[in-house]
Structures are given as structure tokens and as C-alpha cells.
Amino acid sequence: QLQLVESGGGLVQPGGSLRLSCAASGFTLDRYAIGWFRQAPGKDREGVSCISDSRSAGNTRYADSVKGRFTISRDNAKRTVYLQMNSLKPEDTAVYYCAAYLSAQPMCDMIRPYYYWGQGTQVTVSS
């Protein structure tokens, strides 16, 4: 069974940092692009970041709202993708989801449908 499980969320003060993890089971990550998405109450889900499959040398993409603050990375041996979040702002508060699709292009895409989804982890940024 193919599964993605997020962890690492929590409560943090503005300006603080969190590292989210997305652990995969049932499949290896090297041929999959991985995306991080978030959804705040009353708002649509939005793409945060993505990383391409290993054959494309780990190309990454970021939403303008998080560029320079968030970093996505992958450890194929641990079957885990990370999202390092620094300089967090209250507007970053949301449920964060990781998702995957079998890659067919050298650059990942946050608009296309993702086939596998995790259950989400809550991130709250508040003083």
C-alpha cells in the first residue's frame, strides 16, 4: 500500500522555524516528484513548493510567498522529503500536506494533479 505521512507541525512564534517531514512507504521516491501544499480555514489549497525526481537532479520550485524562507529537500535512502520553514509568519498558518506523482518532466509542477496525498500536519504561527 502506498502512503505518505506528514509530521513536524506545531505551534511556533513569528520568526521561528519548523521542519516538516513527509515519509513514504510502499514505494521509493527517486522517480516521483513531491509537492508541499497548504490550506488555511476558509481558503483554497495552494502550492508551496515542489521537488523533481532524482533523474532531474532535484530541481525545485517555490511559491513567491515563501521564496527565500522555505527550503525543500529529499533523502531517498530514508524515503523522506523535508520542508525547512524559517522566518515564519502568521499568514503561514495552515494544514500542510505532502503529495506525489510519477514524474514525466524534468521540472516539477504544482498545478497538475497529484496522485498520492498525506493526511496533513497543522502549522500554527502565533505570538
Coordinates of N, CA and C in Angstrom, one line a residue:
Q1 N 0.8 -1.2 0.0 CA 0.0 0.0 0.0 C 0.9 1.2 0.0
L2 N 0.6 2.2 -0.9 CA 1.4 3.4 -1.0 C 0.8 4.5 0.0
Q3 N 1.7 5.0 0.8 CA 1.3 6.0 1.8 C 2.3 7.1 2.0
L4 N 1.8 8.3 2.3 CA 2.6 9.4 2.7 C 2.1 9.9 4.0
V5 N 3.1 10.2 5.0 CA 2.7 10.6 6.3 C 3.5 11.8 6.7
E6 N 2.8 13.0 7.0 CA 3.5 14.2 7.4 C 3.7 14.2 8.9
S7 N 4.7 14.9 9.3 CA 5.0 15.2 10.7 C 5.8 16.4 10.9
G8 N 5.9 16.9 12.1 CA 6.8 18.1 12.4 C 6.0 19.4 12.6
G9 N 4.7 19.4 12.4 CA 4.0 20.6 12.6 C 3.9 20.9 14.1
G10 N 3.3 22.1 14.4 CA 3.2 22.5 15.8 C 3.0 24.0 15.9
L11 N 3.1 24.5 17.1 CA 2.9 26.0 17.4 C 4.3 26.6 17.5
V12 N 4.4 27.7 16.7 CA 5.7 28.4 16.8 C 5.4 29.9 16.7
Q13 N 6.3 30.7 17.3 CA 6.2 32.2 17.3 C 6.6 32.8 16.0
P14 N 6.1 33.9 15.6 CA 6.6 34.6 14.4 C 8.1 34.7 14.4
G15 N 8.7 34.5 13.3 CA 10.1 34.5 13.2 C 10.8 33.2 13.5
G16 N 10.1 32.2 14.0 CA 10.6 30.9 14.3 C 10.7 30.0 13.2
S17 N 11.1 28.8 13.4 CA 11.4 27.8 12.4 C 10.7 26.4 12.7
L18 N 10.4 25.7 11.7 CA 9.9 24.3 11.8 C 10.4 23.5 10.6
R19 N 10.6 22.2 10.8 CA 11.0 21.3 9.7 C 9.9 20.3 9.6
L20 N 9.2 20.2 8.5 CA 8.2 19.2 8.2 C 8.8 18.1 7.5
S21 N 8.3 16.9 7.8 CA 8.8 15.6 7.2 C 7.7 14.9 6.5
C22 N 8.0 14.3 5.3 CA 7.0 13.6 4.6 C 7.6 12.2 4.3
A23 N 7.2 11.2 5.1 CA 7.7 9.8 5.0 C 6.9 9.0 4.0
A24 N 7.5 8.3 3.1 CA 6.8 7.4 2.2 C 7.0 6.0 2.5
S25 N 6.0 5.2 2.3 CA 6.1 3.8 2.5 C 5.4 3.1 1.3
G26 N 5.9 1.9 0.9 CA 5.3 1.2 -0.2 C 5.9 1.5 -1.5
F27 N 6.7 2.5 -1.6 CA 7.3 2.9 -2.9 C 8.6 3.7 -2.6
T28 N 9.5 3.8 -3.5 CA 10.7 4.6 -3.4 C 10.4 5.9 -4.1
L29 N 11.2 6.9 -3.7 CA 10.9 8.3 -4.1 C 11.7 8.8 -5.3
D30 N 12.7 8.0 -5.8 CA 13.6 8.6 -6.8 C 12.9 8.9 -8.1
R31 N 11.8 8.3 -8.4 CA 11.1 8.5 -9.7 C 9.8 9.4 -9.5
Y32 N 9.6 9.9 -8.3 CA 8.5 10.7 -8.0 C 8.8 12.2 -7.8
A33 N 8.0 13.1 -8.3 CA 8.1 14.4 -7.9 C 7.2 14.6 -6.6
I34 N 7.7 15.4 -5.7 CA 7.0 15.6 -4.4 C 6.6 17.1 -4.2
G35 N 5.4 17.4 -3.8 CA 5.0 18.7 -3.6 C 4.5 18.9 -2.1
W36 N 4.7 20.1 -1.6 CA 4.1 20.6 -0.4 C 3.0 21.6 -0.7
F37 N 1.8 21.4 -0.1 CA 0.7 22.2 -0.3 C 0.2 22.6 1.1
R38 N -0.6 23.7 1.2 CA -1.2 24.1 2.4 C -2.6 24.7 2.2
Q39 N -3.4 24.6 3.3 CA -4.8 25.1 3.2 C -5.1 25.7 4.6
A40 N -5.5 26.9 4.5 CA -5.9 27.7 5.7 C -7.5 27.6 5.8
P41 N -8.1 27.8 7.0 CA -9.5 27.7 7.1 C -10.2 28.8 6.2
G42 N -11.2 28.3 5.4 CA -11.9 29.2 4.5 C -11.2 29.6 3.3
K43 N -10.0 29.0 3.0 CA -9.3 29.3 1.8 C -9.0 28.1 1.0
D44 N -8.7 28.3 -0.3 CA -8.4 27.2 -1.2 C -7.0 26.7 -0.9
R45 N -6.8 25.4 -1.2 CA -5.5 24.8 -1.1 C -4.5 25.5 -2.1
E46 N -3.3 25.8 -1.7 CA -2.3 26.4 -2.5 C -1.0 25.6 -2.5
G47 N -0.3 25.7 -3.6 CA 1.0 25.0 -3.7 C 2.1 25.9 -3.0
V48 N 2.9 25.2 -2.3 CA 4.0 25.9 -1.5 C 5.4 25.6 -2.2
S49 N 5.7 24.4 -2.5 CA 7.0 24.0 -3.0 C 6.9 22.6 -3.6
C50 N 7.8 22.4 -4.6 CA 7.9 21.0 -5.1 C 9.3 20.7 -5.5
I51 N 9.6 19.4 -5.5 CA 11.0 19.0 -5.9 C 10.8 17.9 -7.0
S52 N 11.6 17.9 -8.0 CA 11.5 17.0 -9.1 C 12.1 15.6 -8.7
D53 N 11.9 14.6 -9.5 CA 12.5 13.3 -9.3 C 14.0 13.4 -9.4
S54 N 14.7 12.3 -8.9 CA 16.1 12.3 -8.8 C 16.8 12.3 -10.2
R55 N 16.2 11.8 -11.2 CA 16.7 11.9 -12.5 C 16.9 13.3 -13.1
S56 N 16.2 14.2 -12.5 CA 16.2 15.6 -12.9 C 17.1 16.5 -12.0
A57 N 17.9 15.8 -11.1 CA 18.9 16.5 -10.3 C 18.2 17.3 -9.2
G58 N 17.0 17.0 -8.8 CA 16.3 17.6 -7.7 C 16.0 19.1 -7.9
N59 N 15.5 19.4 -9.1 CA 15.0 20.8 -9.4 C 13.9 21.1 -8.5
T60 N 13.9 22.4 -8.0 CA 12.9 22.8 -7.0 C 12.1 24.1 -7.5
R61 N 10.9 24.3 -7.0 CA 10.1 25.4 -7.3 C 9.4 25.9 -6.0
Y62 N 9.2 27.2 -5.8 CA 8.7 27.8 -4.6 C 7.6 28.8 -5.0
A63 N 6.6 28.9 -4.2 CA 5.6 30.0 -4.3 C 6.3 31.3 -3.9
D64 N 5.9 32.4 -4.5 CA 6.6 33.7 -4.3 C 6.4 34.0 -2.8
S65 N 5.4 33.6 -2.1 CA 5.1 34.0 -0.7 C 6.1 33.3 0.2
V66 N 6.8 32.2 -0.2 CA 7.7 31.5 0.7 C 9.1 31.5 0.2
K67 N 9.4 32.1 -1.0 CA 10.7 32.0 -1.6 C 11.7 32.8 -0.7
G68 N 12.8 32.1 -0.4 CA 13.8 32.7 0.4 C 13.7 32.3 1.9
R69 N 12.5 31.8 2.3 CA 12.3 31.4 3.7 C 12.2 29.9 3.8
F70 N 11.6 29.2 2.8 CA 11.4 27.8 2.9 C 12.4 27.1 2.0
T71 N 12.8 25.8 2.3 CA 13.7 25.0 1.5 C 13.1 23.6 1.5
I72 N 13.0 23.0 0.3 CA 12.5 21.6 0.2 C 13.8 20.8 -0.2
S73 N 13.8 19.6 0.4 CA 14.9 18.7 0.1 C 14.4 17.2 0.2
R74 N 15.2 16.3 -0.3 CA 14.8 14.9 -0.2 C 15.9 14.0 0.2
D75 N 15.6 12.9 0.9 CA 16.6 11.9 1.2 C 16.0 10.6 0.8
N76 N 16.4 10.1 -0.4 CA 15.8 8.9 -1.0 C 16.1 7.7 -0.1
A77 N 17.2 7.6 0.5 CA 17.6 6.5 1.3 C 16.6 6.3 2.5
K78 N 16.2 7.5 3.1 CA 15.2 7.4 4.2 C 13.8 7.5 3.7
R79 N 13.6 7.6 2.4 CA 12.3 7.8 1.8 C 11.5 8.9 2.4
T80 N 12.2 10.0 2.5 CA 11.6 11.2 3.2 C 11.9 12.5 2.5
V81 N 10.9 13.4 2.4 CA 11.1 14.7 1.9 C 10.9 15.7 3.0
Y82 N 11.7 16.7 3.0 CA 11.6 17.7 4.1 C 11.2 19.1 3.6
L83 N 10.6 19.9 4.4 CA 10.3 21.3 4.2 C 10.8 22.1 5.4
Q84 N 12.0 22.7 5.2 CA 12.5 23.6 6.3 C 11.9 24.9 6.1
M85 N 11.2 25.4 7.2 CA 10.5 26.7 7.2 C 11.1 27.6 8.2
N86 N 11.7 28.7 7.7 CA 12.3 29.7 8.5 C 11.6 31.0 8.4
S87 N 11.8 31.9 9.4 CA 11.2 33.2 9.4 C 9.7 33.1 9.2
L88 N 9.1 32.3 10.0 CA 7.6 32.0 9.8 C 6.8 33.2 10.2
K89 N 5.7 33.4 9.4 CA 4.8 34.5 9.6 C 3.4 34.0 10.0
P90 N 2.5 34.8 10.6 CA 1.2 34.3 10.9 C 0.4 33.8 9.7
E91 N 0.6 34.4 8.6 CA -0.1 34.0 7.3 C 0.4 32.7 6.8
D92 N 1.4 32.1 7.4 CA 1.8 30.7 7.1 C 1.0 29.7 7.8
T93 N 0.2 30.1 8.7 CA -0.7 29.2 9.5 C -1.6 28.4 8.5
A94 N -1.6 27.1 8.6 CA -2.4 26.2 7.7 C -2.1 24.8 8.0
V95 N -2.9 23.9 7.4 CA -2.6 22.5 7.4 C -1.7 22.2 6.2
Y96 N -0.6 21.6 6.4 CA 0.4 21.4 5.3 C 0.3 19.9 4.9
Y97 N 0.2 19.7 3.6 CA 0.1 18.4 3.0 C 1.3 18.1 2.1
C98 N 1.8 16.9 2.1 CA 2.7 16.5 1.0 C 2.0 15.6 0.0
A99 N 2.4 15.6 -1.2 CA 1.8 14.8 -2.2 C 2.9 14.4 -3.3
A100 N 2.5 13.4 -4.1 CA 3.5 12.8 -5.0 C 2.8 12.5 -6.3
Y101 N 3.6 12.5 -7.4 CA 3.1 12.0 -8.7 C 4.3 11.4 -9.4
L102 N 4.1 10.4 -10.3 CA 5.2 9.8 -11.0 C 5.6 10.8 -12.1
S103 N 6.8 11.2 -12.0 CA 7.3 12.3 -12.9 C 7.6 11.9 -14.3
A104 N 7.2 12.8 -15.2 CA 7.5 12.6 -16.6 C 8.1 13.8 -17.3
Q105 N 8.4 14.8 -16.5 CA 9.1 16.0 -16.9 C 10.2 16.4 -16.0
P106 N 11.2 17.1 -16.5 CA 12.4 17.4 -15.7 C 12.2 18.4 -14.6
M107 N 11.1 19.2 -14.7 CA 10.8 20.2 -13.7 C 9.4 19.9 -13.1
C108 N 9.3 20.0 -11.7 CA 8.1 19.7 -11.1 C 7.0 20.8 -11.3
D109 N 5.8 20.5 -11.1 CA 4.7 21.3 -11.4 C 3.7 21.3 -10.2
M110 N 3.3 22.4 -9.7 CA 2.3 22.4 -8.6 C 0.9 22.6 -9.0
I111 N 0.7 22.8 -10.3 CA -0.7 22.9 -10.8 C -1.3 21.6 -11.2
R112 N -0.5 20.7 -11.8 CA -1.1 19.4 -12.2 C -1.6 18.6 -11.0
P113 N -2.5 17.7 -11.3 CA -3.0 16.8 -10.2 C -1.9 15.9 -9.6
Y114 N -1.9 15.7 -8.3 CA -1.0 14.8 -7.6 C -1.8 13.6 -7.3
Y115 N -1.2 12.4 -7.4 CA -2.0 11.2 -7.2 C -2.0 10.7 -5.8
Y116 N -0.9 10.9 -5.1 CA -0.8 10.4 -3.7 C -0.8 11.6 -2.7
W117 N -1.5 11.5 -1.6 CA -1.6 12.6 -0.7 C -1.5 12.0 0.8
G118 N -0.9 12.8 1.6 CA -0.8 12.5 3.0 C -2.0 13.1 3.7
Q119 N -2.1 13.0 5.0 CA -3.3 13.4 5.8 C -3.1 14.9 6.3
G120 N -1.9 15.4 6.3 CA -1.7 16.8 6.7 C -1.2 16.9 8.1
T121 N -0.5 18.0 8.4 CA 0.0 18.3 9.7 C -0.2 19.8 9.9
Q122 N -0.7 20.2 11.1 CA -1.0 21.6 11.4 C 0.2 22.4 11.8
V123 N 0.3 23.6 11.2 CA 1.3 24.5 11.5 C 0.6 25.8 11.9
T124 N 0.9 26.3 13.1 CA 0.3 27.5 13.7 C 1.4 28.5 14.1
V125 N 1.3 29.7 13.5 CA 2.3 30.7 13.8 C 1.6 31.8 14.5
S126 N 1.9 32.0 15.8 CA 1.2 33.0 16.6 C 2.0 33.4 17.8
S127 N 1.9 34.6 18.2 CA 2.6 35.1 19.4 C 1.7 35.0 20.6

